[in-house]
Amino acid sequence: MAAPLAGLKVIELARVLAGPWAGQTLSDLGAEVIKVESPQGDDTRQWGPPFVEREGDRSASYFHSANRGKASVTVDLRTDAGREKMHALLEDADILIENFKTGGLAKYGMDYATLSARFPRLIYCSITGFGQTGPYAHRAGYDFIIQGMSGLMSITGEPDRQPQKHGMAITDIFTGIYATTAILAAVHQRAQTGVGQQIDMALMDCAVAITGNQAMNYLTTGTAPVRLGNAHPNLTPYEVFETSDGHAILATGNDGQFQRLCRLLGLDDMASDTDYASNADRVANRPEMNRRIQEAARRFTRDALLAACEAHNVPAGPINDMADVFEDPQVKARGMQLEIDGIPSINSPFKFSGAELALHRPAPKLGEDD
């Protein structure tokens, strides 16, 4: 079976994470993706240790996490030869992904206005920290800063500690995914109009967009949400509890689940107590409810509590480290760990009944396809 995007050609003039993540996603789905690097290579090739060592190449694991499946060519846009090489690559390309600072490609004649005149069908996806417009458009965008500015860190972490960033560069990852969605929407529209367009993706926009229910809580009430650690602002009990030998996540989503949790914990009186009858009641009486649940949870080992929750149809789970993750039978059953040409990789999450993914090559060596 063919991959869904077989036949699309993507030129990725991007580095670090958001742009390469979009390029890797399109490659997994079958597009031909040519990564255009400066002669020095993508910055993340050096973001180690750890490194992946292979003949003629030593690139950081970080680089391999976002560049699977691509070809690599080197281009020096400062030279006439480099610009001619870019034009040759674009002759039959469908999509260009770039993440230069706003206006940064104009001096090379690689901006959208210039290229669209020559390649009217080109879909040109620009990824920046703050977008092509607005008072911050000139600024460089870094995930950590965007997490702070977007409000994400204001709702992440313990209330009596520093605000915390996410453990991954989450605004980069989400921007890459949103960019992929926008690119495919533009491909669909081009099939009807015959012309391409520019897509303006900003990390800041995507970060604000994913604040979701927390932002809606603010817009509804005018009160900014605060950090609650592992607690949920709208739902409870829905957090981490200590057991006798570790931690477990208990995540009840309705009244029946809460009542079953109470009974398996030996808190039968709480199951019928009007103070906890509805989710709104439980939110209002959260401290005492959590105190009693915590006291009961400590009488269980982690695995015993998880087994009891499974038996009583109460949503619960462990907190795995990465070693645990890749030993998890569900992760194994879904084939989420790969090895491509001897190099470990994380599988793409797409599963199709009528198509296959194009997981055909690891991240490229610098200039491997010049």
Short mmCIF file of C-alpha atoms in Angstrom, two decimals:
data_model
loop_
_atom_site.label_atom_id
_atom_site.label_comp_id
_atom_site.label_asym_id
_atom_site.label_seq_id
_atom_site.Cartn_x
_atom_site.Cartn_y
_atom_site.Cartn_z
CA MET A 1 0.00 0.00 0.00
CA ALA A 2 1.16 3.51 -0.77
CA ALA A 3 1.67 6.16 1.89
CA PRO A 4 -1.09 8.82 1.96
CA LEU A 5 1.07 11.75 0.80
CA ALA A 6 3.11 9.91 -1.82
CA GLY A 7 3.77 12.31 -4.71
CA LEU A 8 4.05 15.50 -2.66
CA LYS A 9 7.46 17.17 -2.59
CA VAL A 10 8.50 19.30 0.38
CA ILE A 11 11.52 21.56 0.68
CA GLU A 12 12.34 22.10 4.35
CA LEU A 13 14.41 25.24 4.84
CA ALA A 14 14.07 24.98 8.60
CA ARG A 15 16.12 24.06 11.62
CA VAL A 16 15.84 23.16 15.31
CA LEU A 17 12.33 21.83 16.03
CA ALA A 18 8.97 23.30 14.90
CA GLY A 19 9.74 23.34 11.17
CA PRO A 20 11.61 20.03 11.17
CA TRP A 21 8.78 18.43 13.17
CA ALA A 22 6.31 19.45 10.46
CA GLY A 23 8.70 18.13 7.81
CA GLN A 24 9.17 14.81 9.60
CA THR A 25 5.40 14.38 9.99
CA LEU A 26 4.88 14.95 6.27
CA SER A 27 7.71 12.53 5.50
CA ASP A 28 6.18 9.84 7.72
CA LEU A 29 2.97 10.28 5.75
CA GLY A 30 4.78 9.69 2.46
CA ALA A 31 5.87 13.08 1.17
CA GLU A 32 9.35 13.45 -0.27
CA VAL A 33 11.07 15.85 2.11
CA ILE A 34 14.38 17.46 1.21
CA LYS A 35 16.02 19.17 4.15
CA VAL A 36 18.06 22.16 3.01
CA GLU A 37 20.85 22.89 5.48
CA SER A 38 23.56 25.48 5.64
CA PRO A 39 27.06 24.07 5.16
CA GLN A 40 27.31 24.04 8.98
CA GLY A 41 24.13 21.97 9.32
CA ASP A 42 21.04 22.21 11.52
CA ASP A 43 21.97 23.56 14.97
CA THR A 44 20.53 20.49 16.68
CA ARG A 45 23.11 18.19 15.10
CA GLN A 46 25.36 19.46 17.90
CA TRP A 47 22.79 19.43 20.73
CA GLY A 48 24.30 16.52 22.61
CA PRO A 49 25.27 14.37 24.33
CA PRO A 50 23.92 11.86 23.65
CA PHE A 51 24.98 11.39 20.03
CA VAL A 52 24.20 8.81 17.37
CA GLU A 53 27.47 7.58 15.90
CA ARG A 54 27.61 6.13 12.42
CA GLU A 55 30.14 6.01 9.64
CA GLY A 56 31.03 9.54 8.57
CA ASP A 57 28.54 11.22 10.89
CA ARG A 58 28.04 12.13 14.55
CA SER A 59 24.71 13.87 15.14
CA ALA A 60 22.84 14.43 18.39
CA SER A 61 19.92 12.22 19.36
CA TYR A 62 17.91 15.46 19.46
CA PHE A 63 18.47 15.92 15.71
CA HIS A 64 17.39 12.34 15.03
CA SER A 65 14.14 12.91 16.94
CA ALA A 66 12.86 15.39 14.34
CA ASN A 67 14.49 14.55 11.01
CA ARG A 68 13.66 10.94 10.19
CA GLY A 69 12.98 10.09 6.55
CA LYS A 70 14.44 13.20 4.94
CA ALA A 71 17.10 13.79 2.34
CA SER A 72 19.75 16.40 3.17
CA VAL A 73 21.34 18.87 0.79
CA THR A 74 23.55 21.82 1.69
CA VAL A 75 22.94 25.28 0.30
CA ASP A 76 24.67 28.58 0.98
CA LEU A 77 22.00 31.17 0.23
CA ARG A 78 24.60 33.93 0.32
CA THR A 79 25.95 32.74 -3.02
CA ASP A 80 24.53 32.82 -6.53
CA ALA A 81 25.16 29.09 -6.83
CA GLY A 82 23.24 28.45 -3.62
CA ARG A 83 20.24 30.46 -4.76
CA GLU A 84 20.26 28.72 -8.14
CA LYS A 85 20.31 25.37 -6.34
CA MET A 86 17.28 26.41 -4.31
CA HIS A 87 15.39 27.44 -7.43
CA ALA A 88 16.17 24.07 -9.01
CA LEU A 89 14.82 22.28 -5.95
CA LEU A 90 11.65 24.37 -6.04
CA GLU A 91 10.87 23.75 -9.72
CA ASP A 92 8.71 20.71 -8.97
CA ALA A 93 8.11 21.28 -5.24
CA ASP A 94 4.67 21.53 -3.70
CA ILE A 95 5.58 22.94 -0.29
CA LEU A 96 8.31 25.05 1.29
CA ILE A 97 8.70 25.14 5.08
CA GLU A 98 10.90 27.90 6.48
CA ASN A 99 11.54 29.25 9.96
CA PHE A 100 13.78 32.25 9.36
CA LYS A 101 13.10 35.43 11.29
CA THR A 102 10.32 37.52 9.76
CA GLY A 103 11.67 39.10 6.57
CA GLY A 104 14.95 37.21 6.87
CA LEU A 105 14.72 35.47 3.49
CA ALA A 106 13.86 38.56 1.45
CA LYS A 107 17.52 39.53 1.00
CA TYR A 108 18.08 36.20 -0.76
CA GLY A 109 14.97 36.45 -2.92
CA MET A 110 13.49 33.50 -1.06
CA ASP A 111 10.55 35.34 0.50
CA TYR A 112 7.00 34.39 -0.40
CA ALA A 113 6.31 37.43 -2.59
CA THR A 114 9.33 36.70 -4.78
CA LEU A 115 8.97 32.95 -5.00
CA SER A 116 5.21 32.93 -5.56
CA ALA A 117 5.67 35.03 -8.69
CA ARG A 118 7.92 32.32 -10.11
CA PHE A 119 6.20 29.31 -8.51
CA PRO A 120 2.48 30.22 -8.20
CA ARG A 121 1.46 26.74 -7.00
CA LEU A 122 3.95 26.77 -4.12
CA ILE A 123 2.54 26.44 -0.61
CA TYR A 124 4.91 28.47 1.56
CA CYS A 125 4.73 27.78 5.30
CA SER A 126 6.49 30.34 7.48
CA ILE A 127 7.08 29.37 11.11
CA THR A 128 8.26 32.04 13.56
CA GLY A 129 8.01 32.82 17.24
CA PHE A 130 5.44 35.58 16.91
CA GLY A 131 4.18 35.58 13.32
CA GLN A 132 4.53 37.88 10.34
CA THR A 133 2.56 40.75 11.93
CA GLY A 134 2.23 42.47 15.29
CA PRO A 135 4.63 44.37 17.56
CA TYR A 136 6.73 41.27 18.34
CA ALA A 137 7.06 40.04 14.75
CA HIS A 138 10.74 41.00 14.65
CA ARG A 139 11.64 38.96 17.74
CA ALA A 140 13.24 35.54 17.69
CA GLY A 141 11.01 32.90 19.24
CA TYR A 142 12.19 30.31 21.75
CA ASP A 143 9.93 27.64 23.18
CA PHE A 144 10.87 28.37 26.82
CA ILE A 145 10.07 32.07 26.46
CA ILE A 146 6.85 31.33 24.59
CA GLN A 147 5.75 28.94 27.35
CA GLY A 148 6.15 31.80 29.80
CA MET A 149 4.52 34.50 27.68
CA SER A 150 1.54 32.39 26.60
CA GLY A 151 0.34 31.63 30.12
CA LEU A 152 1.28 27.96 29.99
CA MET A 153 3.80 28.27 32.80
CA SER A 154 1.35 30.22 34.97
CA ILE A 155 -0.78 27.08 35.19
CA THR A 156 2.06 24.53 35.43
CA GLY A 157 3.82 23.60 38.66
CA GLU A 158 3.14 23.57 42.39
CA PRO A 159 1.46 26.69 43.80
CA ASP A 160 4.27 27.38 46.28
CA ARG A 161 7.15 26.81 43.86
CA GLN A 162 8.46 28.45 40.68
CA PRO A 163 6.24 28.27 37.61
CA GLN A 164 7.38 25.30 35.50
CA LYS A 165 7.84 24.72 31.80
CA HIS A 166 6.69 21.50 30.22
CA GLY A 167 9.28 18.74 30.09
CA MET A 168 9.26 18.89 26.28
CA ALA A 169 9.47 21.88 23.94
CA ILE A 170 5.71 21.68 23.72
CA THR A 171 5.06 24.92 21.81
CA ASP A 172 7.52 23.83 19.11
CA ILE A 173 5.89 20.42 18.83
CA PHE A 174 2.35 21.79 18.70
CA THR A 175 3.36 24.42 16.14
CA GLY A 176 4.85 21.68 13.98
CA ILE A 177 1.62 19.70 14.20
CA TYR A 178 -0.59 22.74 13.54
CA ALA A 179 1.68 23.63 10.60
CA THR A 180 1.21 20.15 9.15
CA THR A 181 -2.56 20.52 9.42
CA ALA A 182 -2.46 23.94 7.76
CA ILE A 183 -0.22 22.68 4.96
CA LEU A 184 -2.56 19.82 4.15
CA ALA A 185 -5.53 22.21 4.19
CA ALA A 186 -3.68 24.43 1.70
CA VAL A 187 -2.93 21.42 -0.50
CA HIS A 188 -6.64 20.61 -0.56
CA GLN A 189 -7.53 24.21 -1.41
CA ARG A 190 -4.91 24.34 -4.16
CA ALA A 191 -6.58 21.33 -5.78
CA GLN A 192 -9.62 23.58 -6.24
CA THR A 193 -7.97 26.94 -6.99
CA GLY A 194 -4.77 25.91 -8.74
CA VAL A 195 -2.66 28.34 -6.70
CA GLY A 196 -0.63 28.13 -3.54
CA GLN A 197 -0.47 30.54 -0.62
CA GLN A 198 1.56 31.57 2.39
CA ILE A 199 0.82 30.05 5.78
CA ASP A 200 1.80 32.19 8.78
CA MET A 201 2.39 29.98 11.83
CA ALA A 202 3.52 31.45 15.17
CA LEU A 203 4.62 29.60 18.28
CA MET A 204 2.88 32.24 20.40
CA ASP A 205 -0.44 31.77 18.58
CA CYS A 206 -0.27 27.99 18.93
CA ALA A 207 0.68 28.20 22.60
CA VAL A 208 -2.27 30.47 23.35
CA ALA A 209 -4.56 28.21 21.32
CA ILE A 210 -3.71 25.13 23.38
CA THR A 211 -4.49 26.78 26.72
CA GLY A 212 -7.97 25.41 26.05
CA ASN A 213 -10.24 25.07 29.06
CA GLN A 214 -7.85 27.11 31.24
CA ALA A 215 -8.21 30.11 28.94
CA MET A 216 -11.96 29.58 28.77
CA ASN A 217 -12.10 29.51 32.56
CA TYR A 218 -10.51 32.96 32.54
CA LEU A 219 -12.64 34.33 29.69
CA THR A 220 -15.77 33.10 31.44
CA THR A 221 -14.98 34.44 34.90
CA GLY A 222 -12.36 37.18 34.50
CA THR A 223 -10.20 35.39 37.07
CA ALA A 224 -6.84 34.07 35.91
CA PRO A 225 -6.32 30.39 36.79
CA VAL A 226 -3.40 29.52 39.06
CA ARG A 227 -0.97 26.65 39.43
CA LEU A 228 -2.53 23.59 41.05
CA GLY A 229 0.30 21.11 40.74
CA ASN A 230 -1.20 17.86 39.47
CA ALA A 231 -4.77 18.84 40.34
CA HIS A 232 -7.36 19.63 37.68
CA PRO A 233 -9.10 23.01 37.93
CA ASN A 234 -12.51 21.68 36.84
CA LEU A 235 -12.54 18.03 37.85
CA THR A 236 -11.73 16.07 41.00
CA PRO A 237 -10.45 13.64 42.20
CA TYR A 238 -8.15 13.88 39.19
CA GLU A 239 -4.54 13.97 40.36
CA VAL A 240 -1.58 12.07 41.81
CA PHE A 241 -1.87 10.23 45.12
CA GLU A 242 0.83 8.58 47.20
CA THR A 243 0.73 4.86 47.85
CA SER A 244 2.88 2.89 50.28
CA ASP A 245 5.63 2.48 47.68
CA GLY A 246 5.13 5.13 45.01
CA HIS A 247 2.60 7.28 43.21
CA ALA A 248 -0.51 6.62 41.14
CA ILE A 249 -2.77 8.81 39.04
CA LEU A 250 -6.47 8.63 39.89
CA ALA A 251 -8.62 10.30 37.25
CA THR A 252 -12.35 10.00 37.88
CA GLY A 253 -14.49 11.67 35.25
CA ASN A 254 -18.04 11.09 36.48
CA ASP A 255 -20.10 10.32 39.58
CA GLY A 256 -20.15 6.55 39.04
CA GLN A 257 -16.38 6.35 38.82
CA PHE A 258 -16.03 8.41 41.99
CA GLN A 259 -18.43 6.16 43.88
CA ARG A 260 -16.59 3.02 42.76
CA LEU A 261 -13.27 4.59 43.79
CA CYS A 262 -14.62 5.32 47.25
CA ARG A 263 -15.82 1.76 47.71
CA LEU A 264 -12.58 0.12 46.58
CA LEU A 265 -10.72 2.41 48.99
CA GLY A 266 -13.03 1.42 51.86
CA LEU A 267 -14.67 4.86 51.94
CA ASP A 268 -18.24 3.69 51.47
CA ASP A 269 -19.67 6.63 53.41
CA MET A 270 -18.11 9.10 50.98
CA ALA A 271 -19.74 7.35 48.04
CA SER A 272 -23.17 8.46 49.24
CA ASP A 273 -22.23 11.66 51.07
CA THR A 274 -24.11 14.67 49.63
CA ASP A 275 -20.96 16.77 50.04
CA TYR A 276 -19.49 14.75 47.14
CA ALA A 277 -22.58 13.89 45.13
CA SER A 278 -21.65 15.84 41.99
CA ASN A 279 -18.40 17.04 40.50
CA ALA A 280 -19.24 20.61 41.53
CA ASP A 281 -19.70 19.38 45.11
CA ARG A 282 -16.39 17.57 44.99
CA VAL A 283 -14.59 20.66 43.66
CA ALA A 284 -16.12 22.73 46.49
CA ASN A 285 -15.04 20.17 49.11
CA ARG A 286 -11.78 19.14 47.48
CA PRO A 287 -9.37 19.49 50.47
CA GLU A 288 -11.22 17.15 52.85
CA MET A 289 -12.08 14.69 50.08
CA ASN A 290 -8.45 14.50 48.94
CA ARG A 291 -7.24 14.14 52.52
CA ARG A 292 -9.38 11.05 53.02
CA ILE A 293 -8.54 9.55 49.63
CA GLN A 294 -4.85 10.11 50.28
CA GLU A 295 -5.06 8.48 53.69
CA ALA A 296 -6.74 5.42 52.18
CA ALA A 297 -4.39 5.22 49.17
CA ARG A 298 -1.35 4.90 51.45
CA ARG A 299 -2.70 1.54 52.65
CA PHE A 300 -2.13 0.13 49.14
CA THR A 301 0.99 -0.55 47.16
CA ARG A 302 0.97 1.23 43.83
CA ASP A 303 0.41 -1.92 41.81
CA ALA A 304 -2.32 -3.15 44.17
CA LEU A 305 -4.18 0.14 43.88
CA LEU A 306 -3.89 0.14 40.10
CA ALA A 307 -5.12 -3.44 39.94
CA ALA A 308 -8.11 -2.60 42.14
CA CYS A 309 -8.96 0.39 39.96
CA GLU A 310 -8.73 -1.77 36.84
CA ALA A 311 -11.02 -4.36 38.40
CA HIS A 312 -13.60 -1.71 39.38
CA ASN A 313 -13.43 0.28 36.14
CA VAL A 314 -11.89 3.36 37.74
CA PRO A 315 -9.45 5.29 35.48
CA ALA A 316 -5.97 5.11 36.97
CA GLY A 317 -2.40 4.74 35.85
CA PRO A 318 1.26 4.73 36.83
CA ILE A 319 3.85 7.46 36.30
CA ASN A 320 6.35 5.79 34.01
CA ASP A 321 9.89 6.82 33.26
CA MET A 322 11.14 6.32 29.70
CA ALA A 323 12.49 2.86 30.49
CA ASP A 324 9.05 1.88 31.77
CA VAL A 325 7.36 3.38 28.70
CA PHE A 326 9.24 1.28 26.18
CA GLU A 327 8.70 -1.86 28.26
CA ASP A 328 4.97 -1.21 28.55
CA PRO A 329 3.01 -4.00 26.80
CA GLN A 330 0.64 -1.48 25.18
CA VAL A 331 3.51 0.56 23.76
CA LYS A 332 5.09 -2.65 22.48
CA ALA A 333 1.82 -3.88 20.99
CA ARG A 334 1.41 -0.61 19.10
CA GLY A 335 4.97 -0.80 17.77
CA MET A 336 6.01 2.61 19.06
CA GLN A 337 9.72 1.77 19.11
CA LEU A 338 11.47 1.40 15.78
CA GLU A 339 14.93 0.71 14.47
CA ILE A 340 15.78 2.03 11.01
CA ASP A 341 19.15 1.03 9.56
CA GLY A 342 20.40 0.25 13.04
CA ILE A 343 19.33 3.59 14.51
CA PRO A 344 16.60 3.66 17.19
CA SER A 345 13.53 5.76 16.54
CA ILE A 346 10.09 6.53 17.89
CA ASN A 347 7.28 5.41 15.61
CA SER A 348 4.83 7.86 14.12
CA PRO A 349 1.41 7.57 15.80
CA PHE A 350 -0.64 7.34 12.60
CA LYS A 351 -2.44 4.06 11.93
CA PHE A 352 -4.32 3.63 8.63
CA SER A 353 -6.45 0.74 7.41
CA GLY A 354 -5.75 1.52 3.76
CA ALA A 355 -2.28 3.05 3.72
CA GLU A 356 1.21 2.58 5.09
CA LEU A 357 3.69 5.04 6.53
CA ALA A 358 6.97 5.86 4.81
CA LEU A 359 9.42 4.97 7.57
CA HIS A 360 12.20 4.20 5.12
CA ARG A 361 15.31 5.98 6.33
CA PRO A 362 16.76 7.53 9.49
CA ALA A 363 17.70 11.17 9.81
CA PRO A 364 20.20 12.04 7.08
CA LYS A 365 23.89 12.76 7.31
CA LEU A 366 24.71 16.39 6.52
CA GLY A 367 24.69 16.83 2.74
CA GLU A 368 24.04 13.14 2.20
CA ASP A 369 21.99 13.87 -0.95
CA ASP A 370 24.01 16.70 -2.51
#
